[in-house]
Each structure stands twice: as structure tokens, then as C-alpha cells.
Amino acid sequence: MLNSPVVEAAPEDRPIPRMSGPALMVIFGASGDLAQRKLLPALYNLVQKKLLPEDFTIVGYSRTEYSDEAFREMARVGVEKYSDVEFQEAEWQKFAQGIFYVAGNYDDAEGFARLKSRIEELDQSRRTGHNRLFYLATPPSVYEPVATQLGQADLVHPVDEKCWTRLVVEKPFGHDLASAQALNEHLLGIFDEDQIYRIDHYLGKETVQNILVFRFANGIFEPIWNRNYVDHVQITVSESIGVEQRGGYYDKSGALRDMVQNHMMQLVSLVGMEPPVAFDAKAVRDQKVNLLRSIRPLAPEEVGQYLVRAQYSPGDLNGERLPAYRDEEGVAHESTTETFVAWKLEIDNWRWNGVPFYLRTGKALPQKVSEIAIYFRRAPHLLFDSADDGEHLSRNVLLIRIQPDEGISLKISAKQPGPAVKLQPVNMAFQYGSSFGATPPDAYQRLLLDVVLGDGTLFTRRDEVEVAWDRVTRVLDGWKIQEDQAQSRGVPFRLPTYEAGTWGPAAAEHLLGLEDQSWRKP
Ligand code: NDP
Ligand code: BG6
């Protein structure tokens, strides 16, 4: 639950509030990057922090042939490298005793029969309580066959009413509305909705959860959190890397699908939603869905007016020369996939009507930053001389920094010291690190613990994922029409470009320019 006490650094003498009971987790795609870099280290951390029991059991499943020992070695490399608690040999040895491996195909009844008998054996030898968690950490093409095989192997229904079976589905959840609906239909033909946990790792970030606490645990913000006081909202999720080794995946996805449909839509919904009646999965997700449904759907011909997309061209980034996106490994030479997108999003409800939410995300930008900036309306009448940037002085900005330098600050105008009344912007700031003396744990720790505890608040519900895809698919349709029109004129379609290491194409500035607004420099 979101209103649970802080669990990190709980003093020794207090009971730990969110310790889970026993369970067994099967990771499909266990030989892959996600398992090694995120899942196994997160599980090790949770056991060391005593949030998962010591006898928590893990079974890796993928096609690569490993013995239990070889898989433990692979897990050890990930844990040593990526865990945020100190690696201790004795603790590792205990943890490793709970790791097992079954090799098999994802659509093969014989492999699932072997998996089932291993699970049943471990249920007895490790007292798992028959609680089972299946995690789809494979490419999405395999989600449906795995769910089908789980159903056919009779691994979906809990063994009795005291235990549970849950399924975690990684992103991407579909590549447009139709495919997301089809995947939902398929999974819901086998599992119940409350057994399915669709992961969006942004929701596991401490600072993202803090948006709700900040809004609804402090009485002073809610009264001004609306069109009467807010001028506009900017949400930036920028990355200072190119596509690196993921060109093959990214070229079929692009910034809109990879970042906006999921992570950024989640941020929009948390910033914009109405207060839920309680902090439970249903109430919070009901309000998030309401907000997403209020996002104005675009007609194909409006897409060019509300969105800007572009691709990076060669440039210097962090002291290195980045090639053009089209020359990256795994990317088609004539690719029209966007690596940058900016969206002026309108929300048609009483709270936000007329307050644009500007989203921008991209690869090969100057900094890695995720932040939400709420720009308030200017003071109606300025009595004082300002220092240099008078235009911006009277606008208060509330900045929610998701990463790095997690925290929240409010920009206000103050009098410069001296005989004249000259204004200068200053910040009132809360910083996560200095206030809590810790850096936030990796999102996967929180999300895995929540799945084991059966708390779906931080996971995406069926209707949520589909309404987000609906708004995004309309944009994809509009873009497709733009490309088809160019082709029908015999002109090869090309995206605008921006130099790697800059903040995107000039056209992104024009999205805001007309309204006396400009993008924040993070
Ligand atoms: P990988 O490409 O490393 O795939 C995981 C495993 O799946 C592989 O080790 C392989 O195991 C199996 N696999 C790979 N390709 C295929 C295929 N075409 N058909 C069947 N099986 C295949 O992916 P990641 O571990 O990086 O990601 C797994 C999932 O998690 C993906 O859906 C990804 O989008 C998502 N994700 C990953 C993140 C990350 O940081 N890595 C972050 C967020 C989401 P084997 O050959 O042994 O069967
Ligand atoms: C993933 C995207 O979902 O999020 C990646 O597929 C992106 O392309 C990553 O790099 C960003 O996550 P974070 O937590 O580093 O902001």
C-alpha cells in the first residue's frame, strides 16, 4: 500500500511492516539481461533486508542449458555487480541454495511438465506455502505461449484457498491498441485480472510514489493544483545515451512506444488525477484511468500540430562522438523511427481544461533527467524591478525531480540583498538524499515485494493500459498517414533531425513558443 510506513532503514527494535510470507518465483527468460541485472539482485536485496523470507525460492526457466549450479553462478555475477547491499559470501551461499533452474522451450508441454514437477518437489522441500509467482522476462513474442502452457499444465489456479498464483508481465505490453487488447484477451482467458501484474518500473521509483504523498498528504497544494493557478506542466524524461546495443528492439518501437505510452502516461496520470477515496489498488487506479480518459484524443490531421518527432544526427555526447541514429547497429538505414518526441497534451476535464501538459523524451540528449515541472501563473501585477530575466521571475515553478538528485523544489522570487528592490529567483528545496540519508532503492525491489504481498496499486490495470494505448495509437495512425502521403508524392519520408547532445529539434520549441512558454533547461 502506498501509505505503508517507510520500510528502508527500519530501526532494529521495530517489527518490519511489509515482510512477506514464503513463495516460489519462476522467471521465464532467466538467461537474459533483465533477470541478471535487475530481478536477481532485487530479490537478493529483499532477502538481505528481511522483506522476503530467507527460504524464498527462485526457479529460472529458459532455453539455454544450465545446471542449477551454472545458473547460480550467472546469478552471482549479477548480484555482485548490481546489488545495493554489501555482498557477503555467507549470505550469498544461503540465498543461492534457494535458486534452481529448468531448461525448456516456451511453447513446449514437455518442458512445462518438467517445470511443474520441479515446482511440486520444491513446494515440499522448501515449504513454499504453494504460493507461486510467474514472471515473464522474455521478449513479448513469448508472453502468450508461456501463459497458454501455464494454463495447460494446470499451474494457474492456486492449490487451495490459502495460497496464491500471480503472473507478472514485463513491458512492452503490446505495440498498439489492438495488440494490447489481444494480449489482454489472451491472458484473461487464462488468469483473472487480479492475478495479473503489468509492470511499469517507473511506478516503483520512490520519487514517483512521492507524487501522491506530496499531493495528498499536504493540505497546501491541492487547492492550487488546477487551472486557476497552474499555467502549464512540463514532463521531461531525457536520456544521455544513444540506443547502444538495443537498436534492433528500439527501431521497431521508438520513443513514443518505448517511453510515452507507459512511463510518461503514468507520470501524467499521477500528477493530474483526482484524489482517490483510499490508498488501495482499486481507488488509485480508478482515478488514474479517469485522468487518462480525459486526455484529448487526437484526430490524425491534428497530430502534426500537437506533436514533434525527430531522430538524432551525429554529435558529441559526454565527450564521445555518437553516430547518426540511422547508422547505429541494428537500425534500418532508411529508418523513420523517432528517437525524440514532444507532445502538447490537452486534458479535457474541469481541473485541467486549458492547461497544457508538455511531454518530451528522447535519446542522445545532453543529460539523463526525469522531472516534472509545474509552472504556476504569474503574479497578476508586478510591483518590482526584476534582475535579468524579468519575464520568468514572477512564475513560480514546482519541480519534482524523479532522477537523479531526487527531490522537490519550489522556485520563488526573492529580493536581492542591497539598497534597491531587485528580484531574483531562489529555490526552497527538499532533497531525498540529505533528508533521508539514503539513495532510493531500485524500483524492482519495491515492485517485486508488492507482487508477493498481493498489492496491485503500483501496477497497470487492463483499462489503464488500453486507454493509454488508445491515445498513443491515434498518434501512430496520424504519423503513418504523414508517411503514406509523402510516399504517394514520390518523396521519401524523412524525420527532422537534432544533433546528438542537444535538447532536440527546434520545432519542439515552437510547440510552446506561441503561449509565452519555453522548455526548462534541467
Ligand atoms: P533478453 O533479450 O535478454 O531476453 C531474455 C531471454 O529471453 C533470453 O535470455 C532468451 O533466453 C529469451 N529470448 C530471447 N529472444 C527470444 C526469442 N526471440 N524467442 C524466445 N526467447 C527469446 O531480454 P531482457 O532480459 O533484456 O528483457 C526481457 C523482457 O523485459 C523484455 O520484454 C524487455 O522489454 C523487458 N524489459 C527489460 C529491461 C532490461 O533492463 N533488460 C527493462 C525493462 C523491460 P533463452 O534463449 O535462454 O530462452
Ligand atoms: C525502459 C526503456 O523502459 O526505460 C529504455 O525501454 C529506457 O529505453 C529506460 O532507457 C529508462 O529507464 P530509467 O529508469 O533509466 O529512466
Coordinates of C-alpha atoms and ligand atoms in Angstrom, one line a residue:
M1 CA 0.0 0.0 0.0
L2 CA 1.2 3.5 -0.7
N3 CA 0.5 4.7 2.8
S4 CA 2.6 2.0 4.5
P5 CA 5.4 3.2 6.8
V6 CA 8.8 3.7 5.2
V7 CA 10.5 0.3 5.2
E8 CA 14.0 1.1 4.4
A9 CA 16.2 1.5 7.5
A10 CA 13.5 0.4 9.9
P11 CA 15.1 0.5 13.4
E12 CA 16.1 -2.9 14.7
D13 CA 13.6 -2.9 17.6
R14 CA 10.6 -2.3 15.4
P15 CA 8.8 -5.1 13.5
I16 CA 9.3 -4.8 9.8
P17 CA 6.0 -3.8 8.4
R18 CA 5.9 -5.4 5.0
M19 CA 7.7 -8.8 5.4
S20 CA 6.2 -11.3 3.1
G21 CA 5.4 -15.0 3.7
P22 CA 7.0 -17.9 1.7
A23 CA 6.7 -18.1 -2.0
L24 CA 8.3 -19.6 -5.2
M25 CA 9.0 -17.4 -8.2
V26 CA 9.6 -18.7 -11.7
I27 CA 11.5 -16.4 -14.0
F28 CA 10.8 -17.1 -17.7
G29 CA 13.7 -15.8 -19.8
A30 CA 16.0 -16.4 -16.9
S31 CA 19.2 -16.4 -19.0
G32 CA 18.5 -12.8 -20.1
D33 CA 19.7 -9.3 -19.2
L34 CA 16.7 -8.3 -17.0
A35 CA 17.0 -11.4 -14.8
Q36 CA 20.7 -10.9 -14.3
R37 CA 20.8 -7.1 -13.9
K38 CA 17.5 -6.4 -12.1
L39 CA 15.5 -9.3 -10.9
L40 CA 18.0 -11.5 -9.2
P41 CA 19.8 -8.6 -7.5
A42 CA 16.5 -7.1 -6.3
L43 CA 15.5 -10.5 -4.8
Y44 CA 18.8 -10.8 -3.0
N45 CA 18.4 -7.3 -1.6
L46 CA 14.9 -8.0 -0.4
V47 CA 16.1 -11.2 1.4
Q48 CA 19.0 -9.3 3.0
K49 CA 16.7 -6.5 4.1
K50 CA 14.4 -9.2 5.6
L51 CA 11.5 -8.2 3.4
L52 CA 11.4 -11.6 1.8
P53 CA 11.9 -14.7 3.9
E54 CA 15.3 -16.5 3.8
D55 CA 13.8 -19.5 2.2
F56 CA 12.3 -17.6 -0.7
T57 CA 12.7 -19.9 -3.7
I58 CA 13.6 -19.0 -7.3
V59 CA 13.3 -21.2 -10.4
G60 CA 14.9 -19.9 -13.6
Y61 CA 13.3 -21.2 -16.9
S62 CA 14.7 -20.6 -20.4
R63 CA 16.0 -22.5 -23.4
T64 CA 19.7 -22.1 -22.6
E65 CA 21.0 -25.3 -20.9
Y66 CA 22.2 -24.5 -17.4
S67 CA 22.6 -26.8 -14.4
D68 CA 21.3 -25.4 -11.1
E69 CA 25.0 -24.6 -10.3
A70 CA 25.7 -22.8 -13.5
F71 CA 22.6 -20.7 -13.2
R72 CA 23.6 -19.8 -9.6
E73 CA 27.0 -18.7 -11.0
M74 CA 25.2 -16.5 -13.5
A75 CA 23.0 -15.1 -10.8
R76 CA 26.0 -14.4 -8.6
V77 CA 27.7 -12.3 -11.2
G78 CA 24.5 -10.1 -11.4
V79 CA 24.1 -9.9 -7.7
E80 CA 27.8 -9.0 -7.0
K81 CA 27.6 -6.3 -9.7
Y82 CA 24.2 -4.8 -9.2
S83 CA 23.0 -5.4 -5.6
D84 CA 22.7 -2.3 -3.4
V85 CA 23.5 -4.1 -0.2
E86 CA 27.1 -5.3 0.5
F87 CA 27.8 -8.7 -1.0
Q88 CA 28.6 -11.2 1.7
E89 CA 29.7 -14.7 0.9
A90 CA 27.9 -16.4 3.7
E91 CA 24.6 -14.6 2.9
W92 CA 25.0 -15.4 -0.7
Q93 CA 25.5 -19.1 -0.1
K94 CA 22.3 -19.2 1.9
F95 CA 20.4 -17.3 -0.9
A96 CA 21.9 -19.4 -3.6
Q97 CA 20.6 -22.6 -2.0
G98 CA 17.1 -21.3 -3.0
I99 CA 17.9 -20.9 -6.7
F100 CA 17.1 -23.7 -9.2
Y101 CA 16.9 -24.0 -13.0
V102 CA 14.8 -25.8 -15.6
A103 CA 15.7 -25.6 -19.3
G104 CA 12.9 -25.8 -21.8
N105 CA 11.1 -24.1 -24.7
Y106 CA 8.3 -21.6 -24.1
D107 CA 5.7 -23.5 -26.1
D108 CA 6.6 -27.0 -25.2
A109 CA 4.3 -29.1 -22.9
E110 CA 7.1 -31.4 -22.0
G111 CA 9.2 -28.5 -20.7
F112 CA 6.3 -27.3 -18.6
A113 CA 5.6 -30.7 -17.3
R114 CA 9.2 -30.8 -16.0
L115 CA 8.8 -27.3 -14.6
K116 CA 5.7 -28.4 -12.8
S117 CA 7.2 -31.5 -11.2
R118 CA 10.2 -29.3 -10.0
I119 CA 7.8 -26.8 -8.5
E120 CA 5.9 -29.6 -6.7
E121 CA 9.2 -31.0 -5.4
L122 CA 10.3 -27.6 -4.1
D123 CA 6.8 -26.9 -2.6
Q124 CA 7.6 -29.9 -0.3
S125 CA 11.4 -29.4 0.3
R126 CA 11.3 -25.7 0.8
R127 CA 7.9 -25.1 2.2
T128 CA 6.8 -22.5 -0.3
G129 CA 3.3 -22.5 1.0
H130 CA 2.2 -23.3 -2.6
N131 CA 2.4 -19.5 -3.3
R132 CA 3.6 -19.1 -6.9
L133 CA 4.7 -16.1 -8.9
F134 CA 5.4 -16.4 -12.6
Y135 CA 7.5 -13.6 -14.1
L136 CA 7.5 -13.1 -17.9
A137 CA 11.1 -11.7 -18.5
T138 CA 11.2 -12.8 -22.1
P139 CA 10.7 -10.8 -25.3
P140 CA 6.9 -10.1 -25.7
S141 CA 6.5 -12.6 -28.6
V142 CA 6.7 -15.3 -25.9
Y143 CA 4.2 -14.0 -23.4
E144 CA 1.2 -15.7 -25.0
P145 CA 2.7 -19.2 -25.4
V146 CA 4.0 -19.2 -21.8
A147 CA 0.6 -18.2 -20.5
T148 CA -1.0 -20.9 -22.6
Q149 CA 1.4 -23.5 -21.4
L150 CA 0.9 -22.5 -17.7
G151 CA -2.8 -23.0 -18.3
Q152 CA -2.4 -26.3 -19.9
A153 CA 0.0 -27.5 -17.2
D154 CA -2.6 -26.6 -14.6
L155 CA -0.3 -24.1 -12.9
V156 CA -2.7 -21.2 -12.9
H157 CA -5.2 -22.0 -10.2
P158 CA -4.0 -21.8 -6.6
V159 CA -3.6 -25.2 -4.9
D160 CA -6.1 -24.2 -2.2
E161 CA -7.8 -21.0 -1.0
K162 CA -5.0 -20.2 1.4
C163 CA -2.4 -19.8 -1.3
W164 CA -2.0 -17.7 -4.4
T165 CA -0.7 -17.7 -8.0
R166 CA 0.3 -14.5 -9.8
L167 CA 1.7 -13.5 -13.2
V168 CA 4.0 -10.5 -13.8
V169 CA 4.1 -9.2 -17.3
E170 CA 7.0 -7.0 -18.4
K171 CA 6.8 -4.2 -20.9
P172 CA 6.2 -3.6 -23.7
F173 CA 2.6 -4.6 -23.2
G174 CA 1.5 -4.6 -26.9
H175 CA 2.7 -2.3 -29.7
D176 CA -0.6 -0.6 -30.3
L177 CA -4.1 -0.7 -29.0
A178 CA -5.2 -3.8 -31.0
S179 CA -2.2 -5.9 -29.9
A180 CA -2.6 -4.7 -26.3
Q181 CA -6.2 -5.7 -26.4
A182 CA -5.4 -9.1 -27.9
L183 CA -2.8 -9.7 -25.3
N184 CA -5.2 -8.8 -22.5
E185 CA -7.8 -11.1 -24.0
H186 CA -5.4 -13.9 -24.2
L187 CA -4.1 -13.5 -20.6
L188 CA -7.6 -13.0 -19.2
G189 CA -8.7 -16.2 -20.9
I190 CA -6.2 -18.0 -18.6
F191 CA -5.7 -15.8 -15.5
D192 CA -8.0 -13.4 -13.6
E193 CA -7.3 -9.7 -13.7
D194 CA -6.4 -9.6 -10.1
Q195 CA -3.7 -12.3 -10.7
I196 CA -2.0 -10.2 -13.4
Y197 CA 0.6 -7.6 -12.5
R198 CA 1.6 -5.5 -15.5
I199 CA 4.9 -3.8 -14.6
D200 CA 5.9 -0.3 -15.3
H201 CA 9.2 0.2 -13.4
Y202 CA 8.6 4.0 -13.1
L203 CA 5.9 3.3 -10.6
G204 CA 8.4 1.5 -8.4
K205 CA 10.6 4.6 -8.2
E206 CA 10.4 6.2 -4.7
T207 CA 10.1 9.7 -6.1
V208 CA 7.2 8.7 -8.4
Q209 CA 5.3 7.3 -5.4
N210 CA 6.1 10.5 -3.6
I211 CA 4.0 12.5 -6.1
L212 CA 0.9 11.0 -4.5
V213 CA 2.1 11.6 -1.0
F214 CA 3.2 15.1 -1.8
R215 CA -0.2 15.9 -3.3
F216 CA -2.5 14.2 -0.9
A217 CA -0.7 14.3 2.4
N218 CA -0.1 18.0 2.3
G219 CA -3.1 20.3 2.6
I220 CA -1.5 23.3 0.9
F221 CA -1.0 22.0 -2.6
E222 CA -4.4 20.6 -3.6
P223 CA -6.2 23.9 -3.5
I224 CA -3.9 25.4 -6.1
W225 CA -3.4 22.2 -8.2
N226 CA -5.7 23.2 -11.0
R227 CA -6.4 25.6 -13.9
N228 CA -7.0 28.6 -11.7
Y229 CA -3.3 28.6 -10.6
V230 CA -1.3 26.3 -12.9
D231 CA -0.2 27.7 -16.2
H232 CA 1.2 24.6 -17.7
V233 CA 3.1 21.4 -16.8
Q234 CA 6.3 20.1 -18.4
I235 CA 7.4 16.5 -18.0
T236 CA 10.9 15.6 -19.3
V237 CA 12.4 12.2 -19.4
S238 CA 15.7 12.6 -21.2
E239 CA 18.5 10.1 -21.7
S240 CA 22.1 10.9 -22.4
I241 CA 22.8 7.7 -24.3
G242 CA 22.0 6.6 -27.8
V243 CA 20.3 3.3 -28.5
E244 CA 23.5 1.4 -27.7
Q245 CA 23.1 -2.4 -28.3
R246 CA 19.3 -2.1 -28.4
G247 CA 19.0 -0.8 -31.9
G248 CA 17.1 -3.9 -33.1
Y249 CA 14.4 -3.6 -30.5
Y250 CA 14.3 0.2 -30.5
D251 CA 13.9 0.6 -34.2
K252 CA 10.6 -1.3 -34.0
S253 CA 9.5 0.8 -31.1
G254 CA 10.6 4.4 -31.0
A255 CA 10.3 7.0 -28.2
L256 CA 6.5 7.2 -28.3
R257 CA 6.0 3.5 -27.6
D258 CA 9.1 3.0 -25.5
M259 CA 8.7 5.8 -23.1
V260 CA 5.4 7.8 -23.6
Q261 CA 2.8 5.1 -23.7
N262 CA 3.9 3.7 -20.4
H263 CA 6.3 5.7 -18.1
M264 CA 5.2 9.2 -19.2
M265 CA 1.5 8.4 -19.2
Q266 CA 1.9 7.1 -15.7
L267 CA 3.5 10.4 -14.6
V268 CA 0.7 12.4 -16.3
S269 CA -1.9 10.3 -14.5
L270 CA -0.3 10.7 -11.1
V271 CA 0.2 14.5 -11.5
G272 CA -3.3 15.0 -12.9
M273 CA -5.6 12.5 -11.2
E274 CA -8.3 13.4 -8.7
P275 CA -7.8 12.4 -5.1
P276 CA -8.6 8.7 -4.6
V277 CA -11.1 7.8 -1.9
A278 CA -8.5 5.4 -0.3
F279 CA -4.9 4.3 -1.0
D280 CA -5.8 0.9 -2.3
A281 CA -5.3 -0.6 -5.7
K282 CA -8.8 -0.1 -6.9
A283 CA -9.3 3.5 -5.8
V284 CA -6.0 4.8 -7.0
R285 CA -6.2 3.0 -10.4
D286 CA -9.8 4.2 -10.9
Q287 CA -8.7 7.8 -10.6
K288 CA -5.7 7.2 -12.9
V289 CA -7.9 5.7 -15.6
N290 CA -10.3 8.7 -15.3
L291 CA -7.4 11.1 -15.9
L292 CA -6.1 9.1 -18.9
R293 CA -9.6 9.0 -20.4
S294 CA -9.7 12.8 -20.1
I295 CA -6.7 13.2 -22.4
R296 CA -8.0 14.7 -25.6
P297 CA -7.9 12.1 -28.4
L298 CA -6.3 13.4 -31.5
A299 CA -7.6 13.1 -35.0
P300 CA -4.9 12.0 -37.5
E301 CA -4.8 15.5 -39.1
E302 CA -4.1 17.2 -35.7
V303 CA -1.1 15.1 -34.9
G304 CA 1.3 17.4 -36.6
Q305 CA 0.0 20.3 -34.6
Y306 CA 0.4 18.7 -31.2
L307 CA 3.5 16.5 -31.6
V308 CA 7.0 16.9 -32.8
R309 CA 9.2 13.9 -33.6
A310 CA 12.8 13.7 -34.7
Q311 CA 15.9 11.5 -34.9
Y312 CA 19.4 12.2 -33.7
S313 CA 22.1 13.1 -36.2
P314 CA 25.8 12.7 -35.3
G315 CA 27.0 14.8 -32.4
D316 CA 29.2 14.9 -29.2
L317 CA 27.7 13.4 -26.1
N318 CA 29.7 13.0 -22.9
G319 CA 32.9 13.5 -24.7
E320 CA 32.2 10.9 -27.3
R321 CA 31.1 11.1 -30.8
L322 CA 27.7 9.5 -31.5
P323 CA 26.8 8.3 -35.0
A324 CA 23.5 9.2 -36.6
Y325 CA 20.7 7.1 -35.3
R326 CA 20.3 5.6 -38.8
D327 CA 23.9 4.4 -38.6
E328 CA 23.5 2.6 -35.2
E329 CA 23.9 -1.2 -35.1
G330 CA 20.5 -2.9 -35.7
V331 CA 18.8 0.2 -37.1
A332 CA 17.5 0.2 -40.7
H333 CA 19.4 2.7 -42.8
E334 CA 16.2 4.4 -44.0
S335 CA 14.6 4.2 -40.6
T336 CA 11.8 6.6 -39.8
T337 CA 11.7 5.7 -36.1
E338 CA 11.7 8.7 -33.7
T339 CA 14.3 9.0 -31.0
F340 CA 12.7 12.2 -29.7
V341 CA 9.1 13.1 -29.2
A342 CA 7.4 16.2 -27.7
W343 CA 3.7 16.3 -27.2
K344 CA 1.4 19.1 -26.2
L345 CA -1.3 17.2 -24.4
E346 CA -4.7 18.7 -23.5
I347 CA -6.8 17.3 -20.7
D348 CA -10.5 17.8 -21.0
N349 CA -11.8 18.0 -17.5
W350 CA -12.8 20.6 -15.0
R351 CA -9.5 20.6 -13.2
W352 CA -7.1 20.9 -16.2
N353 CA -9.1 22.4 -19.1
G354 CA -6.8 24.9 -20.9
V355 CA -3.6 23.8 -19.0
P356 CA -1.3 22.1 -21.5
F357 CA 0.8 19.2 -20.3
Y358 CA 4.0 19.2 -22.4
L359 CA 5.8 15.9 -22.6
R360 CA 9.3 15.4 -24.1
T361 CA 11.5 12.4 -24.1
G362 CA 14.5 11.3 -26.2
K363 CA 17.8 9.6 -26.5
A364 CA 21.1 11.3 -27.1
L365 CA 20.0 14.4 -25.2
P366 CA 22.6 16.3 -23.0
Q367 CA 21.5 14.9 -19.6
K368 CA 19.8 12.0 -18.1
V369 CA 16.9 13.6 -16.2
S370 CA 13.4 12.7 -15.3
E371 CA 11.4 15.6 -13.9
I372 CA 8.0 17.2 -13.6
A373 CA 7.8 21.0 -13.6
I374 CA 4.5 22.6 -12.6
Y375 CA 4.5 26.2 -13.8
F376 CA 2.2 28.5 -11.9
R377 CA 0.5 31.6 -13.3
R378 CA 2.4 34.8 -12.9
A379 CA 1.6 37.3 -10.2
P380 CA -1.2 39.4 -11.8
H381 CA 0.7 42.7 -11.3
L382 CA 4.4 43.0 -10.8
L383 CA 5.4 45.9 -8.5
F384 CA 9.1 45.4 -8.5
D385 CA 12.0 45.7 -10.9
S386 CA 13.4 42.3 -11.8
A387 CA 17.1 41.4 -12.3
D388 CA 17.9 40.0 -15.7
D389 CA 15.1 37.6 -16.7
G390 CA 12.2 39.6 -15.6
E391 CA 9.9 37.5 -17.9
H392 CA 10.4 34.4 -15.9
L393 CA 10.7 35.8 -12.4
S394 CA 7.1 36.1 -11.4
R395 CA 6.4 32.5 -12.4
N396 CA 6.7 30.0 -9.5
V397 CA 7.8 26.6 -10.6
L398 CA 7.4 23.5 -8.5
L399 CA 9.9 20.9 -9.6
I400 CA 9.5 17.2 -8.8
R401 CA 12.9 15.6 -9.6
I402 CA 12.4 11.9 -10.2
Q403 CA 16.1 11.2 -11.0
P404 CA 18.9 11.9 -10.4
D405 CA 19.2 14.2 -7.4
E406 CA 15.7 13.1 -6.3
G407 CA 13.7 15.7 -4.5
I408 CA 11.2 18.6 -4.8
S409 CA 11.9 22.3 -5.0
L410 CA 9.8 25.4 -5.4
K411 CA 11.2 28.4 -7.3
I412 CA 10.2 31.7 -5.8
S413 CA 11.2 35.3 -6.3
A414 CA 13.2 37.0 -3.6
K415 CA 14.8 40.4 -3.0
Q416 CA 18.4 40.6 -3.9
P417 CA 20.5 42.0 -0.9
G418 CA 21.2 45.7 -1.5
P419 CA 19.7 49.1 -1.4
A420 CA 17.4 48.6 -4.4
V421 CA 14.4 46.3 -4.6
K422 CA 15.6 43.9 -7.2
L423 CA 14.2 40.4 -7.6
Q424 CA 16.0 37.1 -8.1
P425 CA 14.7 33.6 -8.3
V426 CA 15.6 31.3 -5.4
N427 CA 14.7 27.7 -4.5
M428 CA 13.1 26.1 -1.5
A429 CA 14.2 22.6 -1.7
F430 CA 13.8 19.1 -0.3
Q431 CA 16.4 16.6 -1.3
Y432 CA 15.8 12.9 -0.9
G433 CA 19.4 12.1 -0.1
S434 CA 20.0 14.7 2.5
S435 CA 16.6 14.4 4.2
F436 CA 16.6 10.6 4.4
G437 CA 20.3 9.9 4.3
A438 CA 19.9 7.3 1.6
T439 CA 19.5 6.9 -2.1
P440 CA 16.2 5.3 -3.1
P441 CA 16.3 1.6 -3.8
D442 CA 16.0 0.2 -7.3
A443 CA 12.3 0.2 -8.4
Y444 CA 12.3 -3.6 -9.0
Q445 CA 12.7 -4.2 -5.2
R446 CA 9.5 -2.4 -4.4
L447 CA 7.6 -3.9 -7.3
L448 CA 8.6 -7.5 -6.6
L449 CA 7.8 -7.1 -2.9
D450 CA 4.4 -5.7 -3.8
V451 CA 3.6 -8.6 -6.1
V452 CA 4.5 -11.1 -3.4
L453 CA 2.3 -9.1 -0.9
G454 CA -0.5 -9.0 -3.5
D455 CA -0.7 -5.2 -3.7
G456 CA -1.5 -4.1 -7.2
T457 CA -1.6 -0.4 -6.5
L458 CA 1.7 0.2 -8.4
F459 CA 0.8 -2.0 -11.4
T460 CA -1.2 -1.1 -14.5
R461 CA -4.7 -2.4 -14.8
R462 CA -6.2 -3.6 -18.1
D463 CA -8.3 -0.5 -18.7
E464 CA -5.4 1.8 -17.9
V465 CA -3.0 0.1 -20.4
E466 CA -5.7 0.2 -23.1
V467 CA -6.7 3.8 -22.7
A468 CA -3.0 4.9 -22.8
W469 CA -2.6 2.8 -26.0
D470 CA -5.7 4.3 -27.4
R471 CA -4.3 7.9 -27.2
V472 CA -0.9 6.8 -28.5
T473 CA -2.3 4.6 -31.3
R474 CA -4.1 7.7 -32.6
V475 CA -0.8 9.4 -32.9
L476 CA 0.8 6.4 -34.6
D477 CA -2.0 6.4 -37.1
G478 CA -1.5 10.1 -37.8
W479 CA 2.2 9.6 -38.3
K480 CA 1.5 6.7 -40.7
I481 CA -0.7 8.9 -42.8
Q482 CA 2.0 11.6 -42.9
E483 CA 4.4 8.9 -44.2
D484 CA 2.0 7.5 -46.7
Q485 CA 1.2 10.9 -48.1
A486 CA 4.9 11.6 -48.6
Q487 CA 5.3 8.3 -50.4
S488 CA 2.3 8.9 -52.6
R489 CA 4.0 12.1 -53.7
G490 CA 7.1 10.0 -54.5
V491 CA 9.1 11.8 -51.8
P492 CA 11.0 9.5 -49.4
F493 CA 9.7 10.3 -45.9
R494 CA 12.4 11.7 -43.5
L495 CA 12.1 12.8 -40.0
P496 CA 13.6 16.1 -38.8
T497 CA 16.9 15.6 -37.0
Y498 CA 18.6 17.0 -34.0
E499 CA 22.3 16.9 -33.2
A500 CA 23.2 14.3 -30.6
G501 CA 24.0 16.1 -27.4
T502 CA 21.4 18.9 -27.9
W503 CA 17.9 19.3 -26.5
G504 CA 16.0 18.1 -29.6
P505 CA 14.8 19.8 -32.7
A506 CA 13.9 23.5 -32.9
A507 CA 10.3 22.5 -33.8
A508 CA 9.9 21.3 -30.2
E509 CA 10.4 24.9 -29.0
H510 CA 7.6 26.0 -31.3
L511 CA 5.2 23.7 -29.5
L512 CA 5.4 26.0 -26.5
G513 CA 6.5 29.2 -28.1
L514 CA 3.1 30.6 -29.1
E515 CA 2.0 30.6 -25.5
D516 CA 4.8 32.6 -23.9
Q517 CA 6.3 29.4 -22.5
S518 CA 9.6 27.7 -23.1
W519 CA 11.2 24.4 -22.2
R520 CA 13.0 24.3 -18.9
K521 CA 16.7 23.6 -19.1
P522 CA 17.1 20.8 -16.5
Ligands
NDP1 P1 16.6 -10.6 -23.5 O1 16.7 -10.3 -24.9 O2 17.9 -10.7 -22.7 O3 15.7 -11.9 -23.3 C1 15.6 -12.7 -22.2 C2 15.7 -14.1 -22.5 O4 14.5 -14.5 -23.4 C3 16.9 -14.5 -23.3 O5 18.0 -14.8 -22.5 C4 16.4 -15.7 -24.1 O6 16.6 -16.9 -23.3 C5 15.0 -15.5 -24.3 N1 14.8 -15.0 -25.7 C6 15.4 -14.0 -26.3 N2 14.9 -13.8 -27.5 C7 13.9 -14.7 -27.7 C8 13.1 -15.0 -28.7 N3 13.1 -14.3 -29.9 N4 12.2 -16.0 -28.6 C9 12.2 -16.7 -27.4 N5 13.0 -16.4 -26.4 C10 13.9 -15.5 -26.5 O7 15.7 -9.5 -22.8 P2 15.8 -8.8 -21.5 O8 16.2 -9.7 -20.4 O9 16.5 -7.5 -21.7 O10 14.3 -8.3 -21.3 C11 13.2 -9.2 -21.0 C12 11.9 -8.5 -21.0 O11 11.9 -7.5 -20.1 C13 11.6 -7.8 -22.4 O12 10.2 -7.9 -22.6 C14 12.0 -6.4 -22.2 O13 11.3 -5.5 -23.0 C15 11.7 -6.2 -20.7 N6 12.5 -5.2 -20.1 C16 13.8 -5.3 -19.9 C17 14.6 -4.3 -19.3 C18 16.1 -4.5 -19.1 O14 16.6 -3.7 -18.4 N7 16.7 -5.5 -19.7 C19 14.0 -3.1 -18.7 C20 12.5 -3.1 -18.9 C21 11.8 -4.1 -19.5 P3 16.8 -18.3 -24.0 O15 17.3 -18.2 -25.3 O16 17.8 -19.0 -23.0 O17 15.4 -18.9 -23.9
BG6_2 C1 12.9 1.5 -20.4 C2 13.1 1.8 -21.9 O1 11.5 1.1 -20.2 O2 13.2 2.6 -19.6 C3 14.6 2.2 -22.1 O3 12.9 0.6 -22.7 C4 14.9 3.4 -21.2 O4 14.7 2.6 -23.5 C5 14.5 3.0 -19.8 O5 16.3 3.6 -21.3 C6 14.7 4.2 -18.9 O6 14.5 3.9 -17.5 P1 15.2 4.7 -16.4 O7 14.7 4.1 -15.1 O8 16.7 4.6 -16.6 O9 14.7 6.1 -16.5

